[in-house]
Tab-separated table of C-alpha atoms and ligand atoms in Angstrom:
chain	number	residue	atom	x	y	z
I	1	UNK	CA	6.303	-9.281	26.967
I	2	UNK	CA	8.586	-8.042	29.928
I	3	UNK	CA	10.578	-4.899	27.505
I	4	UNK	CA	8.470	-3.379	25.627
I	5	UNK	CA	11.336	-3.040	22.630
I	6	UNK	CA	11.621	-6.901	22.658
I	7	UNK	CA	10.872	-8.646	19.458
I	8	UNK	CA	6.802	-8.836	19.296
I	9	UNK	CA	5.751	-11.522	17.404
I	10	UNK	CA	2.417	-10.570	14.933
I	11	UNK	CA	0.483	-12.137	12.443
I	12	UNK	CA	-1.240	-9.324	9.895
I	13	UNK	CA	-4.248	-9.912	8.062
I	14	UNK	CA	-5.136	-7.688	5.107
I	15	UNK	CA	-8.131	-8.044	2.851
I	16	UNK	CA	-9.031	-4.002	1.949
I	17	UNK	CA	-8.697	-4.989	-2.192
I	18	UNK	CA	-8.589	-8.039	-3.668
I	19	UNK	CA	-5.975	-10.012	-2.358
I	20	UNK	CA	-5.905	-12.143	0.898
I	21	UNK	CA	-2.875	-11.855	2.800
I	22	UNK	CA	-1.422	-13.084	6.006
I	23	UNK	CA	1.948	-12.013	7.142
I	24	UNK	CA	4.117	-12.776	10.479
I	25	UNK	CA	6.785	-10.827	11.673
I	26	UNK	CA	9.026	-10.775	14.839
I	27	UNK	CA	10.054	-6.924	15.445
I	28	UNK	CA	11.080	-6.222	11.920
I	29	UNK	CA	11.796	-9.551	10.888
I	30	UNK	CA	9.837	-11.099	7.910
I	31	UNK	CA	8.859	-14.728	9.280
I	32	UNK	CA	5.954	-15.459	6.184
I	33	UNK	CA	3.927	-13.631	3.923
I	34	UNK	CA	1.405	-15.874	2.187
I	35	UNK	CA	-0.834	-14.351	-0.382
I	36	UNK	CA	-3.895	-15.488	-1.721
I	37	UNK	CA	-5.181	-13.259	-5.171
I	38	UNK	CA	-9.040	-13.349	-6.744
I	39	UNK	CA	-7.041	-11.321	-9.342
I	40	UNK	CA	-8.093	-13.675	-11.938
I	41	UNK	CA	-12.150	-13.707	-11.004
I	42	UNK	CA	-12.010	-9.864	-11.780
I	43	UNK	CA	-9.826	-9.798	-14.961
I	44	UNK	CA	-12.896	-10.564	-17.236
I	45	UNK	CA	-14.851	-7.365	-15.378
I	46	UNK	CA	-11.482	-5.416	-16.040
I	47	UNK	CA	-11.942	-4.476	-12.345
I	48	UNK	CA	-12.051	-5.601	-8.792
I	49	UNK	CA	-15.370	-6.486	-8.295
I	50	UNK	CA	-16.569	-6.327	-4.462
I	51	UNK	CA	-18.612	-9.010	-3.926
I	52	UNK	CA	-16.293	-11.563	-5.923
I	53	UNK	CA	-13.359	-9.868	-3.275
I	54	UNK	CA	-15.438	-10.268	-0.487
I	55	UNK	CA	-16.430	-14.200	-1.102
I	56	UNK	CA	-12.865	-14.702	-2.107
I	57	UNK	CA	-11.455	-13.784	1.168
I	58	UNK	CA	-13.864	-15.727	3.033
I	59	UNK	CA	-12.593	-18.868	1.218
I	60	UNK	CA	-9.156	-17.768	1.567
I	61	UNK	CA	-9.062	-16.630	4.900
I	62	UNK	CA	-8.603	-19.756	6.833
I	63	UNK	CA	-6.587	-21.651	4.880
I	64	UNK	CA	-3.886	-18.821	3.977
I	65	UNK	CA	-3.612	-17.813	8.176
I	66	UNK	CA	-2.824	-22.109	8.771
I	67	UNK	CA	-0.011	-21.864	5.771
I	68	UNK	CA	1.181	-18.652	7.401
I	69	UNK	CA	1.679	-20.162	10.143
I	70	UNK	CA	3.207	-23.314	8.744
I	71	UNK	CA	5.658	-21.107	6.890
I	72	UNK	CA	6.947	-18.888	9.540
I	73	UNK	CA	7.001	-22.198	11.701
I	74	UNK	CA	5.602	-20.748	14.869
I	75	UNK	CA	2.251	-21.194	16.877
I	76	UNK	CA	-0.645	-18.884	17.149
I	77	UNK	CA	-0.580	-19.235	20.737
I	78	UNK	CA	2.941	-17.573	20.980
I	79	UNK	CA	1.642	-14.585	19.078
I	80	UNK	CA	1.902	-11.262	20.767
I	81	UNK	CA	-0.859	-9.804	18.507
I	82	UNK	CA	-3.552	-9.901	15.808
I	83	UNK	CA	-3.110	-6.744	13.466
I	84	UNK	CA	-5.801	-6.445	10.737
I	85	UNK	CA	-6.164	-3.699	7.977
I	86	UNK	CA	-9.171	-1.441	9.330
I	87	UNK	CA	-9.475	0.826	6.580
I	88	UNK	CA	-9.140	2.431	3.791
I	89	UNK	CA	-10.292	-0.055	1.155
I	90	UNK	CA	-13.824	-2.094	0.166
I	91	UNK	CA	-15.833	-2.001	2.935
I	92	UNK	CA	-17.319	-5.695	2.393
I	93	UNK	CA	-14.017	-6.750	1.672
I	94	UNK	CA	-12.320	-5.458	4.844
I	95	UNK	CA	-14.934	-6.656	6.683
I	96	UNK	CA	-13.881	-10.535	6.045
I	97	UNK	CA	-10.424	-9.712	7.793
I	98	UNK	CA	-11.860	-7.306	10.629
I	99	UNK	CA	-14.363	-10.487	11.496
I	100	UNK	CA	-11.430	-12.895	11.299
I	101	UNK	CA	-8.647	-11.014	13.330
I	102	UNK	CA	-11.048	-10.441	15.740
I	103	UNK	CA	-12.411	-14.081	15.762
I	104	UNK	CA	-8.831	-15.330	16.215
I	105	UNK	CA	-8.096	-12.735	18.663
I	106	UNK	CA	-11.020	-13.381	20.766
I	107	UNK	CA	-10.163	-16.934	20.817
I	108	UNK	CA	-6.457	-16.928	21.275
I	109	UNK	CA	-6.849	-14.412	23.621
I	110	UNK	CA	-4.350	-12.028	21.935
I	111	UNK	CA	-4.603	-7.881	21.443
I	112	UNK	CA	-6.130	-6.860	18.473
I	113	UNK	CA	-4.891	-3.999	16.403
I	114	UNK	CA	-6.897	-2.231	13.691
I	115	UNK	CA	-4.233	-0.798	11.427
I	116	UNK	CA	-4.176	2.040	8.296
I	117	UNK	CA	-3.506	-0.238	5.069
I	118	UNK	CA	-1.519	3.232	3.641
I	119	UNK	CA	0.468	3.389	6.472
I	120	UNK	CA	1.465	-0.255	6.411
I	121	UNK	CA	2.646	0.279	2.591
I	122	UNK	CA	5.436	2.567	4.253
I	123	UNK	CA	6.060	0.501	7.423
I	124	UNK	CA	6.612	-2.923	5.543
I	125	UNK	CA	10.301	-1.142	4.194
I	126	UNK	CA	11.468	-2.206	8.033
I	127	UNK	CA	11.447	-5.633	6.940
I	128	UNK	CA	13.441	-4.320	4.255
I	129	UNK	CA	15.743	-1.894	5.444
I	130	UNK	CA	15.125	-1.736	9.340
I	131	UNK	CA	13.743	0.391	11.617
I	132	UNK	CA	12.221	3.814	9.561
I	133	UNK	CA	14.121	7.130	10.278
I	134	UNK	CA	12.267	9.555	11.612
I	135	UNK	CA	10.906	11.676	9.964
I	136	UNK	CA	10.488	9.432	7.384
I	137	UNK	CA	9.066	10.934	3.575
I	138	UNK	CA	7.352	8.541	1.855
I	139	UNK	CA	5.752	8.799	-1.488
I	140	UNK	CA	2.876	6.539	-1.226
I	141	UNK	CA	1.445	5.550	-4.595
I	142	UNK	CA	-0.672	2.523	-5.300
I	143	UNK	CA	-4.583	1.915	-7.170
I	144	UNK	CA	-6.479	4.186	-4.882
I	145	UNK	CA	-4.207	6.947	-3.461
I	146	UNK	CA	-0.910	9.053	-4.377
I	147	UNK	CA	0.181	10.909	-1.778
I	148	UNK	CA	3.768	12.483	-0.269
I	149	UNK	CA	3.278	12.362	3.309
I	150	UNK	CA	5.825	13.042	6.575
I	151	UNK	CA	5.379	11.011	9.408
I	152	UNK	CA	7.252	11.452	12.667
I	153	UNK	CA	5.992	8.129	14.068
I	154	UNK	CA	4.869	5.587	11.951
I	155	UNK	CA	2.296	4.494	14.866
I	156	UNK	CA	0.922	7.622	14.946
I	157	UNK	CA	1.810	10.925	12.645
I	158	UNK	CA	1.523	10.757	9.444
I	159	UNK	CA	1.117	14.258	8.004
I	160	UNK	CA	0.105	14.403	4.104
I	161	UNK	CA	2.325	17.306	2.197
I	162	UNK	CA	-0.054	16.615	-0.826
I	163	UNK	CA	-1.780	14.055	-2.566
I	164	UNK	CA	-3.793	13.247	-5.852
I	165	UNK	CA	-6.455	16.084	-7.054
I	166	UNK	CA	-8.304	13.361	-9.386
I	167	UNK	CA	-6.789	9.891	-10.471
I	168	UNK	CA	-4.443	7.566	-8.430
I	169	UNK	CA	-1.139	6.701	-10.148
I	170	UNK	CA	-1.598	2.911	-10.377
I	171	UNK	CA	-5.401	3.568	-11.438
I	172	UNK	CA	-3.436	5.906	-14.215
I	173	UNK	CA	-1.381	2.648	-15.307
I	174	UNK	CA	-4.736	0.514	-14.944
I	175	UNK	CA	-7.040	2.725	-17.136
I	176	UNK	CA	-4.365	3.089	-20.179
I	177	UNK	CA	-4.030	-0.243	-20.152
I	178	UNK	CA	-7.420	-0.951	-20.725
I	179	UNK	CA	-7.733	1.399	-23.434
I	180	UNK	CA	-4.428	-0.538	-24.732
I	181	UNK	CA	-6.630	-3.876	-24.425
I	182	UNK	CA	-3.799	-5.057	-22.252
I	183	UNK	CA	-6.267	-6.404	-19.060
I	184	UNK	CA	-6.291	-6.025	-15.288
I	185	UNK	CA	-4.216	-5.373	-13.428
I	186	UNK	CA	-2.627	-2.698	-15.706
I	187	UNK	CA	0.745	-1.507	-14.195
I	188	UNK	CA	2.729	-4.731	-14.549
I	189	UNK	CA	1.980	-5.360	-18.182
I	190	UNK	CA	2.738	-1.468	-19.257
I	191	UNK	CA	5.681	-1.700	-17.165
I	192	UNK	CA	6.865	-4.780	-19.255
I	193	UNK	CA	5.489	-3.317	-22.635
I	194	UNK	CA	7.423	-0.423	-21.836
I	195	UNK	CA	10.888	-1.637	-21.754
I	196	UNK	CA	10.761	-2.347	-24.827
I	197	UNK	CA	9.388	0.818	-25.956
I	198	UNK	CA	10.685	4.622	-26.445
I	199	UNK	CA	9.907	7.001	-23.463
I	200	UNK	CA	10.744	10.105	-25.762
I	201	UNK	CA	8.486	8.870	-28.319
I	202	UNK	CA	5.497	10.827	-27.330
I	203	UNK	CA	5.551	13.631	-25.183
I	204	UNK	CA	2.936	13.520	-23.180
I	205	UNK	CA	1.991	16.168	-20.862
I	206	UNK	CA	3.116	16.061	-16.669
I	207	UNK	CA	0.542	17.562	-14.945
I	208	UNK	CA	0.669	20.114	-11.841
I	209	UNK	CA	4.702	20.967	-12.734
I	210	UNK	CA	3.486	24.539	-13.733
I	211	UNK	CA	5.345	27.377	-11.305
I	212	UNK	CA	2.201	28.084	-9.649
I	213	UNK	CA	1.006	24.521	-9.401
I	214	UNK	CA	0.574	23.299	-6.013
I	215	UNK	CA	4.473	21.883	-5.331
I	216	UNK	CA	2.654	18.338	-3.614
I	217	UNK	CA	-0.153	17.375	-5.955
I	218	UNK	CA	-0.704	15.586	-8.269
I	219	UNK	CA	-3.016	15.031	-11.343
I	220	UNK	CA	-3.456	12.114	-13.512
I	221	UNK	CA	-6.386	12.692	-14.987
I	222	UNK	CA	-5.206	14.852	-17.755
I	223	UNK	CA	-2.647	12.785	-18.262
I	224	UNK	CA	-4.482	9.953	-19.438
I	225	UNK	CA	-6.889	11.601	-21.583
I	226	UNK	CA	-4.336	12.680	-23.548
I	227	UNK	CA	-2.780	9.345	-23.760
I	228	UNK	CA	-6.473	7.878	-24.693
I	229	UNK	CA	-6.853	10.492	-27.047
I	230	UNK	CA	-3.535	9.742	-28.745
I	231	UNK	CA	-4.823	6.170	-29.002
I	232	UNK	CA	-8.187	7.052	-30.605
I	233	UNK	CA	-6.896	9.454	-33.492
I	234	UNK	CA	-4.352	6.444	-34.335
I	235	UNK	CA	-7.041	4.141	-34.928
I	236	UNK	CA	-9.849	6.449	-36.423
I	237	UNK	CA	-6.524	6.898	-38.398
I	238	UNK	CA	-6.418	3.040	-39.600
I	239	UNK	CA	-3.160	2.977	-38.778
I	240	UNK	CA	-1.473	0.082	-35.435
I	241	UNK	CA	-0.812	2.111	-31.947
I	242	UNK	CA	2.652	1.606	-30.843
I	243	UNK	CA	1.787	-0.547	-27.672
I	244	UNK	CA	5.265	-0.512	-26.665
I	245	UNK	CA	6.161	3.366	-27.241
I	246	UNK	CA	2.649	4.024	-25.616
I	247	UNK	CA	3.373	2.561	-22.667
I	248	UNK	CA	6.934	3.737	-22.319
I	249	UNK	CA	5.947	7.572	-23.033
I	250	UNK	CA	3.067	7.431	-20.474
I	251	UNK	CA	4.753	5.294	-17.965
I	252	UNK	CA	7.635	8.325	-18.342
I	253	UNK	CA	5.201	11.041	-17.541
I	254	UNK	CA	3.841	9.535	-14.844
I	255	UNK	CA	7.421	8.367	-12.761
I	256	UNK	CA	9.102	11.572	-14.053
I	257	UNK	CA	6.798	14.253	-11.969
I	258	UNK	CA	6.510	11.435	-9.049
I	259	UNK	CA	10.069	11.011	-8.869
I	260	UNK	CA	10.605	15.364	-9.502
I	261	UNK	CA	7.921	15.880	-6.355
I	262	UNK	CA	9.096	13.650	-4.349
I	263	UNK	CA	12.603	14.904	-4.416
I	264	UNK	CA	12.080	18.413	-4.272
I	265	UNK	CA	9.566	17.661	-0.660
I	266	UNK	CA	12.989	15.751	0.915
I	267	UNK	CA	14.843	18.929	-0.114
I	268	UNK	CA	12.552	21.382	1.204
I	269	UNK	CA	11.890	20.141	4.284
I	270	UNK	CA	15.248	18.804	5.041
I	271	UNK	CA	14.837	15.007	4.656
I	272	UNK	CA	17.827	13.201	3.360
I	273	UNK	CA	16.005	9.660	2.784
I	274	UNK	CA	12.996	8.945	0.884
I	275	UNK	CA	10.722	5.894	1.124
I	276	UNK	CA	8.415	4.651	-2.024
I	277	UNK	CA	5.761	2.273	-1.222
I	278	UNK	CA	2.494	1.076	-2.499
I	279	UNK	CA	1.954	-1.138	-5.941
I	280	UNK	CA	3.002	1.577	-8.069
I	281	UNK	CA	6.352	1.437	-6.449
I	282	UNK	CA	6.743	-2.048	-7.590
I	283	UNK	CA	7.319	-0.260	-10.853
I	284	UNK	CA	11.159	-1.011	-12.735
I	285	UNK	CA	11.122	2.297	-14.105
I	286	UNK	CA	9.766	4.831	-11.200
I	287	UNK	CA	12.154	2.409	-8.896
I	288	UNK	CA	15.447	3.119	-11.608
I	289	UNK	CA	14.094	6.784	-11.848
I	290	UNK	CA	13.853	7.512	-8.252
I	291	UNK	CA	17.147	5.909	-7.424
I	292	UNK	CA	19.213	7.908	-10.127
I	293	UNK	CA	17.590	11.493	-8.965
I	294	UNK	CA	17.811	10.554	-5.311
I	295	UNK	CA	21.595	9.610	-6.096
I	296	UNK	CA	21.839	12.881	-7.480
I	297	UNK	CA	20.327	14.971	-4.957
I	298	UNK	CA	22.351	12.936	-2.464
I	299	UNK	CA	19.145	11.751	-0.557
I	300	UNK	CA	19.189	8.138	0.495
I	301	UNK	CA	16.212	5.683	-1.210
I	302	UNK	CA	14.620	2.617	0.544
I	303	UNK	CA	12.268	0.775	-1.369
I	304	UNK	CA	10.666	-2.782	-0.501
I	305	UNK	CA	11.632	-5.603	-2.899
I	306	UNK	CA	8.052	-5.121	-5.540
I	307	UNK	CA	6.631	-8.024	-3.731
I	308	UNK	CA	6.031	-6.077	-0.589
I	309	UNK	CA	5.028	-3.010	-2.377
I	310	UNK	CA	1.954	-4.796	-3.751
I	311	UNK	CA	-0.624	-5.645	-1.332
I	312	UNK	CA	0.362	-8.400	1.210
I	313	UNK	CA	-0.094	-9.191	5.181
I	314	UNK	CA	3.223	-8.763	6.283
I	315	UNK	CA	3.170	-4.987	5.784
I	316	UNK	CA	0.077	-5.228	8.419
I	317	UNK	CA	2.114	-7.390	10.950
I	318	UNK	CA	4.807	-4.878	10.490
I	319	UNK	CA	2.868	-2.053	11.662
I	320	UNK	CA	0.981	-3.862	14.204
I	321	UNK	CA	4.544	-5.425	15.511
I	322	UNK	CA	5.381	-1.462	15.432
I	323	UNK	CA	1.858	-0.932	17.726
I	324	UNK	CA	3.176	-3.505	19.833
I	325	UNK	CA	6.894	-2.279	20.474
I	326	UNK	CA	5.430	0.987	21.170
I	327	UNK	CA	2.940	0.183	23.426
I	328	UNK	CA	-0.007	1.505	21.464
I	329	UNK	CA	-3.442	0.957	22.629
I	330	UNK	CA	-4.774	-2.090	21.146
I	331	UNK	CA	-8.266	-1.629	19.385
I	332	UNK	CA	-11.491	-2.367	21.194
I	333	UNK	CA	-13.698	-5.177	20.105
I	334	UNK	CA	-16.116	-3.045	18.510
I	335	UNK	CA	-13.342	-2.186	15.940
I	336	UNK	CA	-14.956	-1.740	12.481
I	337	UNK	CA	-13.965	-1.642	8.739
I	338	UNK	CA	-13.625	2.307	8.340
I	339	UNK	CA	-13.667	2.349	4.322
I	340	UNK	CA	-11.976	5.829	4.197
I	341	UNK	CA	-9.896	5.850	6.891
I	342	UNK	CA	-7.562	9.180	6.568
I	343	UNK	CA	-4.032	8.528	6.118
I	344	UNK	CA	-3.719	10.641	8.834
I	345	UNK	CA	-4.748	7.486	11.320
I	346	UNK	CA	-2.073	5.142	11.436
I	347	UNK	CA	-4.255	2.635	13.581
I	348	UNK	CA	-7.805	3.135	15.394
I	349	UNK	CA	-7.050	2.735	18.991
I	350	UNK	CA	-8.805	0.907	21.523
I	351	UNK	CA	-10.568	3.118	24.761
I	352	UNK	CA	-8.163	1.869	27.099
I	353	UNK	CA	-4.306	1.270	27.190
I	354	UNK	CA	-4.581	-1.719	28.861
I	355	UNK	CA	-5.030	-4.617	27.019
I	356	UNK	CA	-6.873	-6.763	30.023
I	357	UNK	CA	-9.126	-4.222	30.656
I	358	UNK	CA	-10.003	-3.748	26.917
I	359	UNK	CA	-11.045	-7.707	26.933
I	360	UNK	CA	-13.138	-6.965	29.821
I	361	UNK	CA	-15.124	-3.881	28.905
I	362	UNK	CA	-15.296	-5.844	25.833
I	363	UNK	CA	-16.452	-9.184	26.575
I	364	UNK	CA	-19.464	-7.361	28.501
I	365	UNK	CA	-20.096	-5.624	25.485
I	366	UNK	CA	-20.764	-8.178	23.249
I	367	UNK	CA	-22.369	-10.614	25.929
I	368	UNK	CA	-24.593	-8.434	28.059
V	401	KG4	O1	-1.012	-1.169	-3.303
V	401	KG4	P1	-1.731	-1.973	-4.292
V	401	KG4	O2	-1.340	-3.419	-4.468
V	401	KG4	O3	-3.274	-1.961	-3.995
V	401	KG4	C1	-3.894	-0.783	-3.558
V	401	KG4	O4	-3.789	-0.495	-2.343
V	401	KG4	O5	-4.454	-0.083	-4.422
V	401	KG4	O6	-1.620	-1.225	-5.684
V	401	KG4	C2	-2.255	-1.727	-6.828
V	401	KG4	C3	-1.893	-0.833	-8.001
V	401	KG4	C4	-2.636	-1.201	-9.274
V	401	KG4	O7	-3.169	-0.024	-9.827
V	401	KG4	C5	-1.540	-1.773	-10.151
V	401	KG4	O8	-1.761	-1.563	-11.541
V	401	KG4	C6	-0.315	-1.020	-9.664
V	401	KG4	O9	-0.499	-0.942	-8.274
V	401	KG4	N1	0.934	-1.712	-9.978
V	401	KG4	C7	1.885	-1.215	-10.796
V	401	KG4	C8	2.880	-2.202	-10.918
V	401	KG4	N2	2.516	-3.271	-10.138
V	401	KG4	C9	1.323	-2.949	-9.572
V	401	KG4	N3	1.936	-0.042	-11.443
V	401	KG4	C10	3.009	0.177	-12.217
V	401	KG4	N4	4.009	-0.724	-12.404
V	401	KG4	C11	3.995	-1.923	-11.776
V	401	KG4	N5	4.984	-2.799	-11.960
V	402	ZN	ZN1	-2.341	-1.122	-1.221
């Protein structure tokens, strides 16, 4: 590419849980974003189960990069780059795409960029609602982390304000509903049971809101054994648990001190937008919620349409477009699956900025 702000065209692979994505984007465009899910193989186990993820994505891999492809109607040689979620997630798991992206790479002769799979749940909202302001606050919350972070540069600051002292939110929403017998994955069925359902009807407690509380945290753990416990004495009670009023009062507790924290961090530190991103944010009520405070507090809310909040490739070939228009390193060949990656690494760089160079170094690397 002759400018370096010219539209790079990328195709993301992501693999870190248990769905196979493949996304391709020009600059900020969304070109395709086929998904593949082995959300049904776990649903019995009520969990992800790593080795079913892992074989899944192996079986999924090739066939959902050719309909990515297809869809976006464009040819892997015209690809600027190969962006691939490094990290955090299942190690075996992320290991399938790291192995792919830098199979097709290798062979298409293309960079390769190992990207953070938290910080592509914020940069997919360009494909939404452009380029990200900067700073940009962005309440991350999805099945392994909860988090309010600032980043100056998507490609490379991301500074956490606070995060999670125990649970996750969505992992909040995915244990209730197994103690509601409602299956895996839990947030989109309590966030259906729950419209339906009274939000008042049980107060349930919101944790870390105390005066002294640390302002950024949060804590779910509480949270849900009090809703469990709620459940129990019902039923040692003989007497039906309110699915629906269940659902909404917990679901409540849980958006109202995301939505409160979230706010209050734009207002201290002087941010008048805030982006929500991650599975939880696919959410109806944390997304009505945040947009009535935000309204409020006159601060400005972007949030991806819920299919890009959920895990998917095209949040990958955002970030890795973003890598490319910025002229980030690209990542050595050696690039490996980092399992806990820190939020605080947008995208493990290559040693060298130039991308030649890097497939030289490389190539002698692997074939001494
Ligand atoms: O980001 P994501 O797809 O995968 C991870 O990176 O973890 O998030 C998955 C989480 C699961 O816990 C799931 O229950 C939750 O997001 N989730 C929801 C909704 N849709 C997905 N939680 C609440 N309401 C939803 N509509
Ligand atoms: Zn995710």
């Amino acid at each position: 590419m002759a400018d370096s702000r010219d539209e790079p065209l990328v195709l993301g692979i992501e693999t870190s849980c248990d769905e196979t994505g493949v996304g391709i984007v020009r600059g900020t465009t969304l070109l395709a974003d086929a998904v593949a899910s082995s959300v049904d193989e776990h649903a019995r186990f009520g969990g992800v189960v790593p080795e079913v993820a892992s074989r899944a994505h192996l079986e999924a891999m090739a066939p959902t990069i050719r309909r990515a492809l297809k869809d976006a109607g464009v040819s892997a040689k015209d690809l600027d780059g190969i962006a691939v979620t490094a990290g955090p997630g299942l190690a075996g798991a992320l290991l399938v795409g790291v192995s792919a992206a830098k199979a097709y790479a290798y062979a298409l002769d293309k960079p390769l960029y190992g990207v953070n799979h938290l910080a592509s749940h914020i940069c997919v909202d360009q494909l939404e609602h452009g380029p990200l302001p900067e700073p940009t606050m962005a309440l991350l919350v999805s099945g392994g982390h909860s988090s309010l972070l600032l980043s100056e540069d998507i490609t490379s600051d991301v500074r956490p304000l606070g995060s999670t002292i125990d649970d996750a939110a969505g992992e909040a929403f995915d244990k209730i509903a197994r103690v509601l017998d409602l299956g895996f994955p839990g947030g989109p069925v309590i966030d259906r049971y729950a419209r339906e359902g009274d939000p008042e009807a049980i107060a349930f407690p919101r944790g870390l809101t105390g005066p002294r509380d640390a302002p950024y945290d949060f804590s779910f753990s509480g949270l849900k054994t009090s809703v469990a416990r709620w459940i129990e004495a019902k039923r040692a009670a003989g007497e039906d648990v309110p699915v629906r009023d269940v659902s909404a009062s917990f679901q409540e507790a849980v958006v109202d001190v995301l939505t409160r924290k979230a706010v209050r961090a734009c207002k201290d530190e002087g941010v008048d937008h805030l982006m929500i991103g991650g599975g939880v944010a696919a959410n109806s009520r944390l997304r009505a919620l945040a947009q009535e405070r935000c309204e409020k507090a006159g601060i400005r809310l972007r949030v991806p349409r819920p299919k890009l909040c959920t895990d998917n490739g095209a949040m990958v070939a955002a970030l890795g477009a973003e890598m490319v228009a910025r002229n980030r390193a690209a990542s050595s060949w050696d690039l490996s699956a980092d399992s806990s990656l820190p939020v605080t690494e947008p995208h493990v760089p290559g040693h060298s900025h130039d991308h030649d160079h890097v497939h030289e170094v490389s190539k002698e690397n692997l074939y001494p």
